[in-house]
Tab-separated table of C-alpha atoms in Angstrom:
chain	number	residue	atom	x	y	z
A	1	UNK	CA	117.441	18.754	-62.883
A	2	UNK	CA	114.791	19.903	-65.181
A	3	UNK	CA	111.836	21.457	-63.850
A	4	UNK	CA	108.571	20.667	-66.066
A	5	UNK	CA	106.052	22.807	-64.379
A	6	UNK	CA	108.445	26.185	-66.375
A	7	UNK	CA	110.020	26.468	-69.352
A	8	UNK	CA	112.569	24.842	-70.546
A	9	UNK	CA	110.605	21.819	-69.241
A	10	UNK	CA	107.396	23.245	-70.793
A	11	UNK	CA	107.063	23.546	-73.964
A	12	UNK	CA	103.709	24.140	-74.842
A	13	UNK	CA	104.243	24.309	-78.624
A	14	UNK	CA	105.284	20.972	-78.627
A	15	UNK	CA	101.241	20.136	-79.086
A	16	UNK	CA	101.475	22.792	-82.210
A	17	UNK	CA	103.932	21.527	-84.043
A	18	UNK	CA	102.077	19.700	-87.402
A	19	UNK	CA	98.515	20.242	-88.646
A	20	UNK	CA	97.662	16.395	-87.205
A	21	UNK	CA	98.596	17.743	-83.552
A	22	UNK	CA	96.771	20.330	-83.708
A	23	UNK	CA	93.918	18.929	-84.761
A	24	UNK	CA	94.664	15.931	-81.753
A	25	UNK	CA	93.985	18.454	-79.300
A	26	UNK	CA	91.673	21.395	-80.851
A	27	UNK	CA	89.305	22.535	-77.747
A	28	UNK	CA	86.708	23.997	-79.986
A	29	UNK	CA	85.228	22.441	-83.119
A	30	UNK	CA	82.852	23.457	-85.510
A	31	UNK	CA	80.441	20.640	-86.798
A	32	UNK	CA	78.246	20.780	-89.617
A	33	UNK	CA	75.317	20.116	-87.065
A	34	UNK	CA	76.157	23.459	-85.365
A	35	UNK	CA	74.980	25.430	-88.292
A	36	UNK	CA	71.604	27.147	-89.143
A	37	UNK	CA	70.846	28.641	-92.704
A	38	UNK	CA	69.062	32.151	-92.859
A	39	UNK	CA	67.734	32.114	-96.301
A	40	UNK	CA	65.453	35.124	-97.830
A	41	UNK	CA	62.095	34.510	-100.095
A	42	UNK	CA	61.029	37.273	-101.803
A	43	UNK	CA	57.341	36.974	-103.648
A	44	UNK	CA	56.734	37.773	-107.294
A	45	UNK	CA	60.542	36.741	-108.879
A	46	UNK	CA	61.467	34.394	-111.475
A	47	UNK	CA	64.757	34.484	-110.337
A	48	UNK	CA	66.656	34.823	-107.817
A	49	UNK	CA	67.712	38.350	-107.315
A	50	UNK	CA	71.073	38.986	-105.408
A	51	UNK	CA	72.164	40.846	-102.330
A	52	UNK	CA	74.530	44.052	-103.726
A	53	UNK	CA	76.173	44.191	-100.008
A	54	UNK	CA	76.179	40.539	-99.332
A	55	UNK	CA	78.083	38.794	-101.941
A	56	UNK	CA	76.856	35.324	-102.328
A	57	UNK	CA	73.463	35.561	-100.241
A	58	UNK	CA	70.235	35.524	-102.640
A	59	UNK	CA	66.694	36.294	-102.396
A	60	UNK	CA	65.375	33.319	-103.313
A	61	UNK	CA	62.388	31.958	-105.299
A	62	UNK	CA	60.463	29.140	-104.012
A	63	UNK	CA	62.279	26.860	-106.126
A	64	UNK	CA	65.482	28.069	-105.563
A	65	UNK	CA	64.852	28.049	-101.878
A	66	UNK	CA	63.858	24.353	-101.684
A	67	UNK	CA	66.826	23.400	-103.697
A	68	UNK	CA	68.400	25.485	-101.045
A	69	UNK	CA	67.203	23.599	-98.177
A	70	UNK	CA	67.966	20.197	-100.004
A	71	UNK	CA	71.853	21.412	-100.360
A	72	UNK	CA	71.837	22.059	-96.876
A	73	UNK	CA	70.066	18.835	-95.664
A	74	UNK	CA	73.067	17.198	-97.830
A	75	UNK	CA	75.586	18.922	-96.212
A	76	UNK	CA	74.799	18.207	-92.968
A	77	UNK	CA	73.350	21.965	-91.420
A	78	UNK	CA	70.898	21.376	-88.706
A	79	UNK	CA	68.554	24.049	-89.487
A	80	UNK	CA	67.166	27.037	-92.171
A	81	UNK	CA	65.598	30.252	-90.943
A	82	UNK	CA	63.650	31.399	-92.812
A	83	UNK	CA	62.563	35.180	-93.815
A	84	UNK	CA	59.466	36.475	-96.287
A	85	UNK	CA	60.005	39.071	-98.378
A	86	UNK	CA	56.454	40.598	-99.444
A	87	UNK	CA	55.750	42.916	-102.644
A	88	UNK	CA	55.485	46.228	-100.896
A	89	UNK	CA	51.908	46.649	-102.442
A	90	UNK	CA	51.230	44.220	-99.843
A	91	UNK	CA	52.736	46.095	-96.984
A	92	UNK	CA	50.946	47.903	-94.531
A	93	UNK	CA	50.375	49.284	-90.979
A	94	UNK	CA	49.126	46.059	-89.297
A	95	UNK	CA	51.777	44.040	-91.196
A	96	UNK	CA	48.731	41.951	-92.283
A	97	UNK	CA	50.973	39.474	-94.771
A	98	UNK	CA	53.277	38.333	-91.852
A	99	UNK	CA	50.078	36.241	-90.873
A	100	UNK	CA	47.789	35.766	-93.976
A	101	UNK	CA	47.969	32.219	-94.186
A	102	UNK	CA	49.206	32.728	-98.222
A	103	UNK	CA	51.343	35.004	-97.301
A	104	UNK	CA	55.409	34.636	-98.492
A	105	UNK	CA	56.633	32.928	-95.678
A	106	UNK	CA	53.702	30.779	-95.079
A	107	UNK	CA	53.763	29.349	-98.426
A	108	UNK	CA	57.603	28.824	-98.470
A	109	UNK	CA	57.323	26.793	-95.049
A	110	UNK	CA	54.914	24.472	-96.268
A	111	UNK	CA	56.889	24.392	-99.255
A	112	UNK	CA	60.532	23.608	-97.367
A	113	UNK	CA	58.633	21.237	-95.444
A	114	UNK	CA	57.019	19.477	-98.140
A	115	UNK	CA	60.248	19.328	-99.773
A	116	UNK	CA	62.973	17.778	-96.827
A	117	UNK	CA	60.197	16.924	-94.111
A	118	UNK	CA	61.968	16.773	-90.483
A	119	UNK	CA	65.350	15.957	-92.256
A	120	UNK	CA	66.125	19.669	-91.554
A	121	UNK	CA	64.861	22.078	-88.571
A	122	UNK	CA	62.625	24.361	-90.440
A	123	UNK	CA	62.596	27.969	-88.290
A	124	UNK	CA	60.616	30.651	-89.346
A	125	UNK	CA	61.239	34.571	-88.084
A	126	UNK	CA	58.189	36.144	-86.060
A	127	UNK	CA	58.499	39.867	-86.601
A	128	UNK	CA	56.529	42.512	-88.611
A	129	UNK	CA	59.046	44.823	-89.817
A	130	UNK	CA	59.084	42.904	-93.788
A	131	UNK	CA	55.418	43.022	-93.321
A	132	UNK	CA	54.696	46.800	-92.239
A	133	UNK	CA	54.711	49.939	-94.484
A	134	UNK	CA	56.614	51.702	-91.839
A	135	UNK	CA	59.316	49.259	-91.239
A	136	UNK	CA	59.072	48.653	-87.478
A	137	UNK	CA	58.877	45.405	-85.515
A	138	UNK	CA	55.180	46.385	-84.418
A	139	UNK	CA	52.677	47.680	-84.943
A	140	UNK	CA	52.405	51.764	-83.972
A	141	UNK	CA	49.799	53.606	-81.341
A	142	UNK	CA	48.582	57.069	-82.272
A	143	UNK	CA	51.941	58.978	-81.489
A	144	UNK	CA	53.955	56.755	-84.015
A	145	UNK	CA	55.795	54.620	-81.266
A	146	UNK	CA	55.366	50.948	-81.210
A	147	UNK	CA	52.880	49.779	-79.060
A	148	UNK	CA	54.256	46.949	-77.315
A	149	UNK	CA	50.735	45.183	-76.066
A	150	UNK	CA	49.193	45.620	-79.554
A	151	UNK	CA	52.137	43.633	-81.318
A	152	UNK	CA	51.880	40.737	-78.985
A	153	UNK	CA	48.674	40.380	-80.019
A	154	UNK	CA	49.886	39.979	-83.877
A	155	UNK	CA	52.903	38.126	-82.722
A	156	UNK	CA	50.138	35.587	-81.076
A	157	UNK	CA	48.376	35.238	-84.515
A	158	UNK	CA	51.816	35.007	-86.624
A	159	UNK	CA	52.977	32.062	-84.458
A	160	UNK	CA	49.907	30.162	-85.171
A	161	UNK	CA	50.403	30.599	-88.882
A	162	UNK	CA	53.461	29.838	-88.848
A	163	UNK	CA	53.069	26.172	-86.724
A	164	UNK	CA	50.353	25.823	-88.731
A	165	UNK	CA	52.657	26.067	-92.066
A	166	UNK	CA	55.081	23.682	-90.807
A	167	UNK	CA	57.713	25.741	-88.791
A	168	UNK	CA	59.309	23.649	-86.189
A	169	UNK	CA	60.850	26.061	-84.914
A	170	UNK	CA	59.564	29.957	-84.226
A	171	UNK	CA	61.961	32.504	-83.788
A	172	UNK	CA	60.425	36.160	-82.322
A	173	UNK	CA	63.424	38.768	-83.005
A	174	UNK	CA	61.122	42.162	-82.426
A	175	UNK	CA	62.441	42.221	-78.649
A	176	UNK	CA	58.648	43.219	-77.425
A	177	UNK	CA	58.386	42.803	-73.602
A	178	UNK	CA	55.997	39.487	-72.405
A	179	UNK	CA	56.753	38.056	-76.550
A	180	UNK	CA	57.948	34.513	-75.330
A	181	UNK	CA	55.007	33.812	-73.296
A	182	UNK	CA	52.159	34.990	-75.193
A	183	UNK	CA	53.931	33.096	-77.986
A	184	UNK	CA	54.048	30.046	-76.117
A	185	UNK	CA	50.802	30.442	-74.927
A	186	UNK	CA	49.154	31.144	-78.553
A	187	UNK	CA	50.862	27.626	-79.930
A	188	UNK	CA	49.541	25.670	-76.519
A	189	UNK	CA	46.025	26.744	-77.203
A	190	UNK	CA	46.170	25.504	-80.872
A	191	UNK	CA	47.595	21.991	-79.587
A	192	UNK	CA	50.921	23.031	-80.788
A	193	UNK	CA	52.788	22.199	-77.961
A	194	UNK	CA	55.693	20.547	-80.351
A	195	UNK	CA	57.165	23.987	-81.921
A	196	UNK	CA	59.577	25.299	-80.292
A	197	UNK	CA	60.643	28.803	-79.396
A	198	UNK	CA	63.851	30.396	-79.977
A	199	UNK	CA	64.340	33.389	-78.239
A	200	UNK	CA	66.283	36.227	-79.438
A	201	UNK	CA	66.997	37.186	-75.847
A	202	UNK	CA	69.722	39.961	-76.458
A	203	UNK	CA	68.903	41.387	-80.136
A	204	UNK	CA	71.260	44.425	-79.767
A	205	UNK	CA	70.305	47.647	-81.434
A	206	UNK	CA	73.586	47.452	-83.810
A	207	UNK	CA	74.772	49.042	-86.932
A	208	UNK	CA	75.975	46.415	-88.426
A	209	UNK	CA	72.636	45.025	-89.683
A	210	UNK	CA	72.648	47.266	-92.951
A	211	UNK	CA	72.877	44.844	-95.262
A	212	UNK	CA	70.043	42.528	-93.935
A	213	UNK	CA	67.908	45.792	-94.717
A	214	UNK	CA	68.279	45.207	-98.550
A	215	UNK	CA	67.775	41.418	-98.223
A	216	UNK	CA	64.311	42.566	-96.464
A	217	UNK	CA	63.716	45.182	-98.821
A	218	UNK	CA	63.500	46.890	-95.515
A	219	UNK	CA	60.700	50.374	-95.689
A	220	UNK	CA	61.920	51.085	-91.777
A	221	UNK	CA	61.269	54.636	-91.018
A	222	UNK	CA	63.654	55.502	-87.968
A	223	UNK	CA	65.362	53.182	-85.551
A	224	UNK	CA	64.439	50.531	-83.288
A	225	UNK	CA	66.344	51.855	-80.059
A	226	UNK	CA	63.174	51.678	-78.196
A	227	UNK	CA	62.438	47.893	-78.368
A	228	UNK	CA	66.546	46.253	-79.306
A	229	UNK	CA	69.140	46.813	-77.064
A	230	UNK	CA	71.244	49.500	-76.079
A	231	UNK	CA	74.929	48.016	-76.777
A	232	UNK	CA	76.231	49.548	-73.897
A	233	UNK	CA	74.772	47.022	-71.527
A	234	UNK	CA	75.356	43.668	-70.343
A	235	UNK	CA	73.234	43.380	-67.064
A	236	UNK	CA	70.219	44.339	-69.223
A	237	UNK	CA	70.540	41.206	-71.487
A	238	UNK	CA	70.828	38.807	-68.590
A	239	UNK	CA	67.754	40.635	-66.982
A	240	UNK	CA	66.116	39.374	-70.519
A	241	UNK	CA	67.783	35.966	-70.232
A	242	UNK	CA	65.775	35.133	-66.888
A	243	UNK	CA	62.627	36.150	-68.306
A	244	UNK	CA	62.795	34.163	-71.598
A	245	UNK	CA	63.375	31.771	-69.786
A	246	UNK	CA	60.493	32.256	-66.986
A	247	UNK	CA	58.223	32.394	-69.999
A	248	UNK	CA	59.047	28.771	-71.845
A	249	UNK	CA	61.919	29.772	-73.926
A	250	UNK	CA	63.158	26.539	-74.941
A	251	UNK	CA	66.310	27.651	-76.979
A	252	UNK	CA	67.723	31.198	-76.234
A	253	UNK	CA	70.182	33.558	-78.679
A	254	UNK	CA	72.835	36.552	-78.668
A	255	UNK	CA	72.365	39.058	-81.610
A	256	UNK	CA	75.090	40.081	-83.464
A	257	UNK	CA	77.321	37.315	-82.780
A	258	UNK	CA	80.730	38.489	-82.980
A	259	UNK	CA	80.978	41.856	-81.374
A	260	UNK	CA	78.934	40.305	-78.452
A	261	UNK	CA	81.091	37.770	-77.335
A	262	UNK	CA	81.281	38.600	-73.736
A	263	UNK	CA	77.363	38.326	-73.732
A	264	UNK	CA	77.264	35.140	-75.400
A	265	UNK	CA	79.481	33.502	-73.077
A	266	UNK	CA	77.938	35.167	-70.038
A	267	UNK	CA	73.957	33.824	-71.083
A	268	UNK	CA	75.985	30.047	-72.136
A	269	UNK	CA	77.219	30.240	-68.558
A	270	UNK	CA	74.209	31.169	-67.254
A	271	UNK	CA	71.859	28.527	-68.497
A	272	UNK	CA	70.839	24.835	-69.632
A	273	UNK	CA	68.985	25.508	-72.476
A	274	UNK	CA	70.759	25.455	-75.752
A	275	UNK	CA	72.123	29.043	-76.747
A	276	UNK	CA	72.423	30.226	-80.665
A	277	UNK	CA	74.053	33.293	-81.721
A	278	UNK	CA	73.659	35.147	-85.326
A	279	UNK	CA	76.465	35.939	-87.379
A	280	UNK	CA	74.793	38.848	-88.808
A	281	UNK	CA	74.830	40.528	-92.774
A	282	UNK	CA	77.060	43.140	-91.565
A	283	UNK	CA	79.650	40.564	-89.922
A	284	UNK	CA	79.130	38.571	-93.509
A	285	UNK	CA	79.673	42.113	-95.567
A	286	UNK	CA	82.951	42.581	-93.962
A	287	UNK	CA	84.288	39.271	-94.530
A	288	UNK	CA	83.800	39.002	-97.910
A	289	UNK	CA	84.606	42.646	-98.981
A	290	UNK	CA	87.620	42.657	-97.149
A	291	UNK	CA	88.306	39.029	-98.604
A	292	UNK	CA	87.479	40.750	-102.115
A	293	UNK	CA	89.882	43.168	-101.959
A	294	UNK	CA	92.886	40.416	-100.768
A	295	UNK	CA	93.019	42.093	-97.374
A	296	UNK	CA	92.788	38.926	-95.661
A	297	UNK	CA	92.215	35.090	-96.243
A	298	UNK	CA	88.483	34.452	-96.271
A	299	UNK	CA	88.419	30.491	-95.946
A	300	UNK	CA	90.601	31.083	-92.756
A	301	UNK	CA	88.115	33.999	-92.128
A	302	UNK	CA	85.240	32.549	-92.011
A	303	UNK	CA	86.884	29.470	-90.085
A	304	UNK	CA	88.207	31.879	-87.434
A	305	UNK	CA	85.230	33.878	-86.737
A	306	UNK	CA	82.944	30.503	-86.769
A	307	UNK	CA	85.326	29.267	-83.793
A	308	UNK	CA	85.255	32.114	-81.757
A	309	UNK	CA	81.830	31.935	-81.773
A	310	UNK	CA	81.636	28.475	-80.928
A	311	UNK	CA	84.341	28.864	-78.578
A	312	UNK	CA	82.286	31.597	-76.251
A	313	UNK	CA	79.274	29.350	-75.512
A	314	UNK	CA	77.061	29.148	-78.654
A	315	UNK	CA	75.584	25.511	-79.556
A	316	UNK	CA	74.302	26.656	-82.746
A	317	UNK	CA	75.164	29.722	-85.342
A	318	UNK	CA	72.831	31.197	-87.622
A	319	UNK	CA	75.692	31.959	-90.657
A	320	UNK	CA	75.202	32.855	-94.320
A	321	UNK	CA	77.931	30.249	-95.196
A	322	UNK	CA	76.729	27.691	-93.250
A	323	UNK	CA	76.235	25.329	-96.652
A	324	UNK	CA	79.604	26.296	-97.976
A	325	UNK	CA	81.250	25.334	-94.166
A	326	UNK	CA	79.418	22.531	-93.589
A	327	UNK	CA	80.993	20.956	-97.223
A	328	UNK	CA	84.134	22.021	-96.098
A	329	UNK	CA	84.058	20.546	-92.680
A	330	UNK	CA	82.380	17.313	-94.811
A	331	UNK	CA	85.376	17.291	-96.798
A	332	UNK	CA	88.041	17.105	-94.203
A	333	UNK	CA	86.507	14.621	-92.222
């Protein structure tokens, strides 16, 4: 008599055996409406200038980056995050562009929003390190250190420029202490009670964002171990989880994606608020260098890491190929 609960009864490949079964009983799928666009706009190009260490990403014009945000509207991505890019003439202590209403990123929100409306979710990124001459989320106290209470304050003032420019969508990433709810707070008083705020609720202090330096034309003297995480730790992040959270974080995220897996799936246990992770430039970099040199498949790549991702908990990804993935996804279905 056969037994079915052990082998040879079970036979658990017999649900692998053709790409049509497979696909029958996939757990984990990636959907086009999953994906969220970081796109760079850099002020004072004609054209777009590329990204040395991240083959494929651009710093965009503002015409490039609304055609940009029409491709991905096509393809079916749910969002674009976007990041200004300032001349560094314009750079200074105070960060002062990251909330003069013509600055960069102000003028390329009203622009994406002008151009695809609410056919996209347009997020901007609240931070000062494009904006400052020193490079640091913040702005600094006497002794050079970033002074957290002082950058809330510009934080406060950046999200109203921001709502104001059409973001639906803010995203603070300088992991200052009390940022969600002074945020919040700031876009209440205006009567802005409609933009959301994504939370980047465990930004890890992680070598792999190199490459986003260049596409920020980064000036960042030092590191940012005192405000982003220290890798080592789990506990900490769900100790920032709670208090997002307590302050009106209405989306949260994990920061780099894949080498925090175990967070992500710990904070999409954790809560019922929708969780996004970032797929970083240096996750990106490897990819397609390692794809360059025929080391491995990079369609397959790309699919692979994408899944995982999905599979530990995250609802949306911030990806540089979300365009390209969403046609490909488009395509099969």
């Amino acid at each position: 008599m056969t037994v079915y609960g052990s082998f040879p009864g079970a036979r658990p490949r017999r649900l692998r055996t053709t790409p049509a079964m497979r696909r029958m009983v996939a757990e984990t799928r990636v959907h086009p409406a999953d994906l969220i666009l970081p796109a760079f706009v850099r002020e004072g190009i004609s054209e777009p200038v590329a990204i040395s260490a991240m083959p494929g990403v651009r710093q965009h014009t503002l015409e490039t980056l609304r055609k940009a945000a029409v491709e991905a509207v096509e393809a079916g991505v749910a969002g674009i995050m976007l990041f200004g890019v300032p001349a560094d003439e314009k750079k200074d202590g105070a960060g002062t562009a990251g909330t003069d209403p013509d600055g960069i990123l102000q003028v390329a929100l009203r622009e994406v929003r002008a151009e695809v409306g609410d056919d996209l979710v347009i997020m901007s990124d609240l931070c000062l390190d494009e904006y400052t001459d020193h490079g640091h989320c913040g702005v600094l106290d006497a002794d050079g250190r970033v002074d957290n209470d002082a950058t809330l304050e510009r934080y406060a003032e950046m999200a109203q420029v921001q709502a104001d420019a059409g973001a639906h969508v803010v995203g603070p990433s300088g992991m200052m202490d009390g940022q969600v709810g002074v945020i919040r707070d700031a876009l209440d008083s205006i009567g802005r009670e409609d933009v959301s705020v994504l939370a980047y609720t465990a930004k890890y202090s992680s070598a792999f964002y190199g490459p986003f330096r260049e596409a920020v034309g980064s000036s960042l003297r030092g590191d940012r171990k005192t405000y982003q995480q220290d890798p080592a730790n789990l506990r900490e992040s769900m100790r920032e989880l709670a208090l997002d959270l307590h302050e009106g974080a209405d989306m949260v995220m994990v920061k780099p994606a894949g080498p925090y897996l175990d967070v992500l799936a710990k904070v999409a246990e954790a809560v019922d608020v929708p969780v996004a992770a970032y797929q970083i430039s240096g996750e990106y970099a490897m990819i397609e260098a390692a794809a360059e040199r025929g080391w491995i498949d990079r369609d397959k790549a790309i699919m692979e890491s994408l899944t995982g991702i999905k599979r530990a908990g995250a609802n949306m990804i911030l990806t540089y190929w979300a365009t390209e993935v969403a046609r490909w996804i488009g395509r099969q279905g």
